[in-house]
Amino acid sequence: MADSGPTQADGHAGQGNVLLVDDEPQVLHAYGRALRAAGFHVIMLPHGGTVEDVLAKNPVDVVVCDIRLPGLDGIDILKLVRRHDPDLPVVLMTAGGELTSAVEAVKHGAARYLLKPIAPELLCETVGEVRRLGQLASMQRRAFELFGSAACKEVNQRDLGRRLELALETLYMAYQPIIRWSTKSVFAHEALVRTREQSLLRPDELFAAAETLGRLFDVGRAVRRLVAETLEQTGPRCVFVNLHPRDLEDDTLYAGDAPLSAFASRVVLEITERASLSGIADLRERLAGLRKLGYRIAVDDLGAGYAGLNWFVQLEPEIVKLDMSLTRDADAEPKKQKLIASMARLCRELEIAVVAEGVETAGERAALVAAGCDLLQGYLFAKPGRPFPVPQLDD
Ligand code: G
Ligand code: MN
């Protein structure tokens, strides 16, 4: 059918490609001519049935479309164009002042709404203008795709700063008892950092956020201040405090007037074996400084990381804490139990105290005790809680 196919009206396409849809042949040709004269390349359609096909095959910059058409009307075409390209401008034309259609047209994102008869200059000017708007829109979209993720990151970073601030404001310490099984008594408590900021509930998330923002020291200082406040209010208790390896570089840790320094003789600083100590300048002097204040040092999570002999030699820990991966199912795995027994024996010979962490079952407890571990910590006795949870010490 000759009248259902697109009619190519070749001009030089310097001004861009226009898809013109109108069911009145004279109007179609008159507007087509005007646009061509203004330098547009024009594809003319007498109805909307093939719009999708034409859009798929031709680079179209602007769609100019009558609102009243047989079959698909202007609004249908507008919706169809939006699905195809969010930035392709559509100019709708109508003979009457159909207000509802005008409102709908705007709602669906028509760029302009023109009342017929339309002066050729106004048509060309409008098409030229919306074409530029469309180009601008697609450029900004491309820019967002290219650089927007960086911008998003920046926003997230800002958001992260706010969330870390909230986390610091709502920081508190939970305490979990460490049991001396032979006397069924509490040997010490481990202080574990907690926050009410929902997005940073897990300590590893909290520390990752602090590290990203270069605020690790702020977390460490807050922890030590909170522990000091609690120690000030209680009797002679020993508390284990986790130290981020980078905290060793915080000079306030060594200050005699720092909040926790007053209680150093009651504090064991845990340094995890999961992290590296390499790169910490003057480690030996720093450790000596801590001991001079009265702190003892524990290797945390032993068996979970890569600490070698050198690490032990450097830290000379008073205490080691066996990682809970060693504790887990120790009663069901004789090899594990043997390994724990060897480690406990070596530590005894070196006069290093051993704490087995993560004890969850009576079976694990029995296996650990049989392997020579007397200091035990885990959910079996008490979960971490407000100072100070009462442990369950029944057999
Ligand atoms: O790395 P560190 O040993 O400091 O980690 C102690 C963490 O282990 C705390 O978050 C504490 O809540 C958790 N924890 C303590 N006891 C148990 C336990 O018996 N089982 C498990 N799965 N986790 C425990
Ligand atoms: Mn710990």
Coordinates of C-alpha atoms and ligand atoms in Angstrom, one line a residue:
M1 CA 0.0 0.0 0.0
A2 CA 1.5 3.2 -1.2
D3 CA 0.0 5.4 1.5
S4 CA 1.1 3.2 4.4
G5 CA 4.8 3.2 3.8
P6 CA 7.1 6.0 4.8
T7 CA 7.8 8.7 2.3
Q8 CA 11.3 9.9 2.2
A9 CA 11.5 13.6 1.8
D10 CA 15.2 14.1 1.2
G11 CA 16.7 17.3 2.2
H12 CA 20.2 17.7 3.6
A13 CA 19.9 16.2 7.0
G14 CA 22.0 19.0 8.6
Q15 CA 19.3 19.9 11.1
G16 CA 18.5 16.3 12.0
N17 CA 15.9 13.6 11.1
V18 CA 12.2 14.3 11.8
L19 CA 9.5 11.6 11.8
L20 CA 6.3 13.3 10.8
V21 CA 3.0 11.5 11.3
D22 CA -0.4 13.0 10.0
D23 CA -3.4 11.3 8.4
E24 CA -4.2 14.4 6.3
P25 CA -2.2 14.2 3.1
Q26 CA -2.1 17.9 2.4
V27 CA -1.0 18.7 6.0
L28 CA 1.6 16.0 5.9
H29 CA 3.1 17.3 2.7
A30 CA 2.9 21.0 3.6
Y31 CA 4.6 20.4 7.0
G32 CA 7.1 18.0 5.4
R33 CA 8.0 20.6 2.8
A34 CA 8.4 23.4 5.4
L35 CA 10.7 21.2 7.6
R36 CA 12.8 20.1 4.6
A37 CA 13.2 23.7 3.5
A38 CA 14.6 24.4 7.0
G39 CA 17.2 21.7 6.5
F40 CA 15.6 18.7 8.2
H41 CA 15.6 15.3 6.8
V42 CA 11.9 14.2 7.0
I43 CA 10.3 10.7 7.1
M44 CA 6.5 11.0 6.5
L45 CA 3.9 8.6 7.7
P46 CA 0.1 8.8 7.2
H47 CA -0.6 6.7 10.4
G48 CA 1.2 5.3 13.5
G49 CA 1.1 1.7 12.5
T50 CA 4.7 1.6 11.4
V51 CA 6.3 4.1 13.7
E52 CA 8.0 1.4 15.8
D53 CA 9.5 -0.1 12.7
V54 CA 10.7 3.2 11.4
L55 CA 12.3 4.1 14.7
A56 CA 14.1 0.8 14.8
K57 CA 15.6 1.4 11.3
N58 CA 16.2 5.1 11.2
P59 CA 18.1 7.5 13.4
V60 CA 15.2 9.9 14.3
D61 CA 15.9 13.1 16.3
V62 CA 12.3 14.5 16.6
V63 CA 8.9 13.0 16.2
V64 CA 6.1 15.4 15.1
C65 CA 2.7 13.7 15.4
D66 CA -0.9 14.6 15.0
I67 CA -2.9 13.7 18.1
R68 CA -6.0 12.4 16.3
L69 CA -5.1 9.5 14.1
P70 CA -6.9 6.4 13.0
G71 CA -5.5 3.3 14.8
L72 CA -2.7 4.4 17.1
D73 CA -3.4 8.0 18.2
G74 CA -0.8 10.6 19.2
I75 CA -0.7 9.6 22.8
D76 CA -0.2 5.9 21.9
I77 CA 2.7 6.9 19.7
L78 CA 4.1 9.1 22.4
K79 CA 4.1 6.1 24.8
L80 CA 5.6 3.9 22.2
V81 CA 8.4 6.5 21.5
R82 CA 9.1 6.7 25.3
R83 CA 9.6 2.9 25.5
H84 CA 12.0 3.2 22.5
D85 CA 14.0 6.2 23.7
P86 CA 13.5 8.2 26.9
D87 CA 15.2 11.3 25.4
L88 CA 13.6 11.4 21.9
P89 CA 11.5 14.6 21.8
V90 CA 7.9 14.4 20.5
V91 CA 5.9 17.3 19.3
L92 CA 2.1 16.8 19.3
M93 CA -0.2 18.7 17.0
T94 CA -4.0 19.0 17.0
A95 CA -6.7 20.9 15.2
G96 CA -9.0 21.5 18.1
G97 CA -8.1 22.7 21.6
E98 CA -8.5 19.2 23.2
L99 CA -7.5 20.1 26.7
T100 CA -7.5 16.6 28.2
S101 CA -5.2 15.4 25.4
A102 CA -2.9 18.3 26.0
V103 CA -2.7 17.5 29.7
E104 CA -2.1 13.8 28.9
A105 CA 0.5 14.7 26.3
V106 CA 2.5 16.6 28.9
K107 CA 2.0 13.8 31.4
H108 CA 3.5 11.3 29.0
G109 CA 6.4 13.6 28.2
A110 CA 5.5 15.4 25.0
A111 CA 8.1 18.1 24.5
R112 CA 5.7 20.6 22.9
Y113 CA 2.0 20.8 22.0
L114 CA 1.1 22.8 18.9
L115 CA -2.3 24.0 17.7
K116 CA -3.1 23.7 14.0
P117 CA -2.8 25.5 11.7
I118 CA 0.8 25.9 12.6
A119 CA 2.9 28.5 10.9
P120 CA 5.9 26.9 9.1
E121 CA 8.4 29.1 11.0
L122 CA 6.9 28.1 14.3
L123 CA 6.9 24.4 13.4
C124 CA 10.6 24.6 12.3
E125 CA 11.6 26.7 15.2
T126 CA 9.9 24.3 17.6
V127 CA 11.4 21.2 16.0
G128 CA 14.8 22.7 16.1
E129 CA 14.5 23.7 19.7
V130 CA 13.2 20.3 21.0
R131 CA 15.9 18.6 19.0
R132 CA 18.6 20.4 20.9
L133 CA 16.8 19.6 24.2
G134 CA 16.8 16.0 23.2
Q135 CA 20.5 16.1 22.4
L136 CA 21.2 17.7 25.7
A137 CA 19.1 15.1 27.5
S138 CA 21.0 12.2 25.9
M139 CA 24.3 13.9 26.5
Q140 CA 23.6 14.3 30.2
R141 CA 22.4 10.7 30.4
R142 CA 25.7 9.6 28.8
A143 CA 27.7 11.8 31.2
F144 CA 25.8 10.3 34.1
E145 CA 26.6 6.8 32.9
L146 CA 30.3 7.7 32.4
F147 CA 30.8 9.8 35.5
G148 CA 27.7 9.4 37.5
S149 CA 28.9 6.4 39.4
A150 CA 31.8 8.4 40.7
A151 CA 29.4 11.1 41.7
C152 CA 27.2 8.4 43.4
K153 CA 30.3 7.2 45.2
E154 CA 30.9 10.7 46.5
V155 CA 27.4 10.9 47.8
N156 CA 27.8 7.5 49.4
Q157 CA 31.0 8.6 50.9
R158 CA 29.3 11.6 52.4
D159 CA 26.5 9.4 53.6
L160 CA 29.1 7.0 55.1
G161 CA 30.6 9.9 57.0
R162 CA 27.2 10.7 58.5
R163 CA 26.5 7.1 59.3
L164 CA 29.9 6.7 61.0
E165 CA 29.2 9.8 63.0
L166 CA 25.9 8.3 64.1
A167 CA 27.7 5.0 64.9
L168 CA 30.2 6.8 67.0
E169 CA 27.5 8.7 68.9
T170 CA 25.7 5.5 69.7
L171 CA 28.7 3.4 70.4
Y172 CA 28.6 1.1 73.4
M173 CA 30.5 -1.9 74.7
A174 CA 29.2 -5.4 75.2
Y175 CA 31.1 -7.7 77.5
Q176 CA 31.6 -11.5 77.3
P177 CA 33.0 -13.4 80.3
I178 CA 36.1 -15.5 80.0
I179 CA 35.8 -18.5 82.3
R180 CA 38.4 -20.3 84.4
W181 CA 36.8 -23.7 84.3
S182 CA 38.9 -25.4 87.0
T183 CA 37.5 -22.9 89.6
K184 CA 34.2 -22.2 87.8
S185 CA 35.0 -18.5 88.1
V186 CA 35.1 -15.5 85.9
F187 CA 38.7 -14.8 84.9
A188 CA 38.1 -11.7 82.8
H189 CA 35.7 -10.1 80.3
E190 CA 36.3 -9.3 76.6
A191 CA 34.9 -5.9 75.6
L192 CA 33.3 -6.0 72.2
V193 CA 32.3 -2.8 70.3
R194 CA 28.7 -2.4 69.4
T195 CA 26.7 0.5 67.8
R196 CA 23.0 1.3 67.4
E197 CA 23.6 2.6 63.8
Q198 CA 21.7 -0.1 61.9
S199 CA 23.9 0.1 58.7
L200 CA 27.1 -0.5 60.7
L201 CA 26.0 -3.1 63.2
R202 CA 28.8 -5.5 62.4
P203 CA 32.1 -4.5 63.9
D204 CA 33.9 -5.4 60.6
E205 CA 31.6 -3.0 58.7
L206 CA 32.2 -0.3 61.3
F207 CA 35.9 -0.6 61.0
A208 CA 35.8 -0.8 57.2
A209 CA 33.8 2.5 57.2
A210 CA 36.2 4.1 59.7
E211 CA 39.2 2.9 57.6
T212 CA 37.6 4.3 54.3
L213 CA 37.1 7.6 56.0
G214 CA 40.5 7.7 57.6
R215 CA 38.9 7.7 61.1
L216 CA 40.1 4.5 62.6
F217 CA 41.7 6.3 65.5
D218 CA 38.4 7.9 66.4
V219 CA 36.8 4.5 66.8
G220 CA 39.7 3.1 68.9
R221 CA 39.7 6.2 71.1
A222 CA 36.0 6.0 71.7
V223 CA 36.3 2.3 72.6
R224 CA 39.1 2.9 75.1
R225 CA 37.2 5.8 76.6
L226 CA 34.0 3.7 77.0
V227 CA 36.0 0.8 78.6
A228 CA 37.7 3.2 80.9
E229 CA 34.4 4.6 82.1
T230 CA 33.1 1.1 82.9
L231 CA 36.3 0.1 84.7
E232 CA 36.1 3.3 86.7
Q233 CA 32.6 2.2 88.0
T234 CA 33.4 -1.4 88.8
G235 CA 35.6 -3.3 91.2
P236 CA 38.9 -5.0 90.3
R237 CA 38.1 -6.7 87.0
C238 CA 40.3 -7.6 84.1
V239 CA 39.1 -6.6 80.7
F240 CA 40.3 -7.7 77.2
V241 CA 40.1 -4.9 74.7
N242 CA 40.5 -5.5 70.9
L243 CA 43.1 -3.3 69.3
H244 CA 43.1 -2.6 65.6
P245 CA 46.7 -3.0 64.5
R246 CA 46.7 0.6 63.2
D247 CA 45.8 1.7 66.7
L248 CA 49.4 0.9 67.6
E249 CA 50.3 4.0 65.6
D250 CA 48.0 6.3 67.6
D251 CA 50.1 8.2 70.0
T252 CA 47.2 8.8 72.3
L253 CA 47.3 5.1 73.2
Y254 CA 50.7 5.7 74.9
A255 CA 49.8 8.9 76.7
G256 CA 49.9 8.5 80.5
D257 CA 46.8 10.7 80.8
A258 CA 44.8 8.8 78.2
P259 CA 41.5 7.5 79.7
L260 CA 42.5 3.8 79.6
S261 CA 46.1 4.3 80.8
A262 CA 44.9 4.7 84.4
F263 CA 43.5 1.1 84.2
A264 CA 46.3 -0.5 82.1
S265 CA 47.2 -3.1 84.7
R266 CA 43.7 -4.5 84.5
V267 CA 43.6 -4.5 80.7
V268 CA 44.8 -7.0 78.1
L269 CA 45.1 -5.6 74.6
E270 CA 44.1 -8.2 71.9
I271 CA 45.8 -7.9 68.6
T272 CA 44.3 -10.1 65.9
E273 CA 46.4 -12.6 64.0
R274 CA 44.2 -11.9 61.0
A275 CA 45.8 -8.5 60.3
S276 CA 49.4 -7.8 59.4
L277 CA 51.8 -5.9 61.6
S278 CA 54.1 -5.1 58.8
G279 CA 54.5 -1.4 58.2
I280 CA 54.0 -0.4 61.7
A281 CA 57.1 1.7 62.5
D282 CA 58.9 1.2 65.8
L283 CA 56.8 -1.8 66.7
R284 CA 59.2 -2.9 69.4
E285 CA 59.3 0.4 71.1
R286 CA 55.6 0.8 70.9
L287 CA 55.0 -2.5 72.5
A288 CA 57.5 -1.7 75.2
G289 CA 55.7 1.6 75.8
L290 CA 52.4 -0.3 76.3
R291 CA 54.0 -2.7 78.8
K292 CA 55.5 0.2 80.7
L293 CA 52.0 1.5 81.2
G294 CA 51.0 -1.9 82.6
Y295 CA 49.1 -3.4 79.6
R296 CA 49.4 -7.0 78.8
I297 CA 49.1 -8.2 75.2
A298 CA 47.2 -11.1 73.7
V299 CA 47.3 -12.6 70.2
D300 CA 43.7 -12.9 69.1
D301 CA 42.2 -15.5 66.7
L302 CA 45.3 -17.7 66.7
G303 CA 45.0 -20.3 64.0
A304 CA 42.9 -18.0 61.7
G305 CA 45.7 -15.9 60.2
Y306 CA 49.2 -16.0 58.9
A307 CA 51.2 -15.0 62.0
G308 CA 54.5 -16.9 61.9
L309 CA 57.3 -17.3 64.4
N310 CA 58.5 -13.8 63.7
W311 CA 55.1 -12.4 64.9
F312 CA 55.4 -14.2 68.2
V313 CA 58.9 -13.1 68.7
Q314 CA 57.9 -9.5 68.0
L315 CA 54.8 -9.4 70.2
E316 CA 55.9 -11.7 73.0
P317 CA 52.3 -12.1 74.1
E318 CA 51.3 -12.9 77.7
I319 CA 48.2 -14.6 76.4
V320 CA 47.0 -16.3 73.2
K321 CA 43.4 -16.8 72.2
L322 CA 42.7 -19.8 70.0
D323 CA 40.4 -19.0 67.1
M324 CA 36.9 -20.4 67.3
S325 CA 37.6 -22.4 64.2
L326 CA 39.8 -24.6 66.4
T327 CA 37.2 -24.9 69.0
R328 CA 34.4 -25.8 66.6
D329 CA 33.6 -29.6 66.8
A330 CA 36.9 -30.2 68.7
D331 CA 35.2 -33.1 70.4
A332 CA 34.4 -34.8 67.1
E333 CA 37.8 -34.2 65.5
P334 CA 40.6 -36.0 67.3
K335 CA 43.2 -34.3 65.0
K336 CA 42.0 -30.9 66.1
Q337 CA 42.0 -31.9 69.7
K338 CA 45.6 -33.1 69.4
L339 CA 46.7 -29.9 67.8
I340 CA 45.0 -27.9 70.5
A341 CA 46.7 -30.0 73.1
S342 CA 50.1 -29.4 71.5
M343 CA 49.5 -25.7 71.3
A344 CA 48.3 -25.6 75.0
R345 CA 51.4 -27.5 76.1
L346 CA 53.8 -25.2 74.2
C347 CA 52.1 -22.2 75.6
R348 CA 52.4 -23.6 79.1
E349 CA 56.2 -24.1 78.6
L350 CA 56.5 -20.5 77.3
E351 CA 54.4 -19.3 80.2
I352 CA 51.8 -17.9 77.9
A353 CA 48.2 -18.3 79.0
V354 CA 45.7 -19.8 76.6
V355 CA 42.0 -18.8 76.1
A356 CA 39.9 -21.0 73.8
E357 CA 37.2 -18.9 72.1
G358 CA 33.8 -19.6 70.7
V359 CA 32.8 -22.6 73.0
E360 CA 29.3 -23.4 72.1
T361 CA 28.7 -26.9 73.4
A362 CA 29.4 -29.0 76.4
G363 CA 31.2 -31.5 74.1
E364 CA 33.6 -28.8 72.9
R365 CA 34.2 -27.6 76.4
A366 CA 35.1 -31.1 77.6
A367 CA 37.5 -31.6 74.6
L368 CA 39.2 -28.3 75.3
V369 CA 39.6 -29.0 79.0
A370 CA 41.0 -32.5 78.1
A371 CA 43.4 -30.8 75.8
G372 CA 44.7 -28.6 78.6
C373 CA 42.7 -25.4 78.1
D374 CA 41.4 -23.9 81.3
L375 CA 40.4 -20.5 80.2
L376 CA 37.3 -20.6 78.0
Q377 CA 35.0 -18.1 76.3
G378 CA 31.8 -18.6 74.3
Y379 CA 28.0 -18.7 74.0
L380 CA 27.9 -21.8 76.1
F381 CA 28.8 -19.7 79.1
A382 CA 27.4 -16.3 78.1
K383 CA 26.7 -14.2 75.1
P384 CA 28.2 -10.7 75.0
G385 CA 26.0 -8.3 76.9
R386 CA 25.8 -5.2 79.0
P387 CA 28.2 -5.2 81.9
F388 CA 28.4 -7.9 83.1
P389 CA 26.5 -11.0 81.9
V390 CA 26.3 -13.7 84.5
P391 CA 27.8 -16.9 83.0
Q392 CA 26.2 -20.3 83.0
L393 CA 28.8 -22.6 84.7
D394 CA 26.9 -25.9 85.2
D395 CA 28.5 -29.0 83.9
Ligands
G1 O1 37.8 -11.7 66.8 P1 37.2 -11.8 68.1 O2 37.6 -13.0 68.8 O3 37.4 -10.6 69.0 O4 35.6 -12.0 67.9 C1 34.8 -12.2 68.9 C2 33.4 -12.3 68.3 O5 32.9 -13.6 68.4 C3 32.4 -11.4 68.9 O6 31.7 -10.7 67.9 C4 31.5 -12.4 69.7 O7 30.2 -11.9 69.6 C5 31.6 -13.6 68.9 N1 31.5 -14.8 69.7 C6 31.7 -14.9 71.0 N2 31.5 -16.2 71.5 C7 31.0 -16.9 70.4 C8 30.6 -18.2 70.2 O8 30.6 -19.0 71.2 N3 30.2 -18.6 69.0 C9 30.3 -17.7 67.9 N4 29.9 -18.2 66.7 N5 30.7 -16.4 68.1 C10 31.0 -16.0 69.3
MN2 MN 38.9 -10.6 70.4

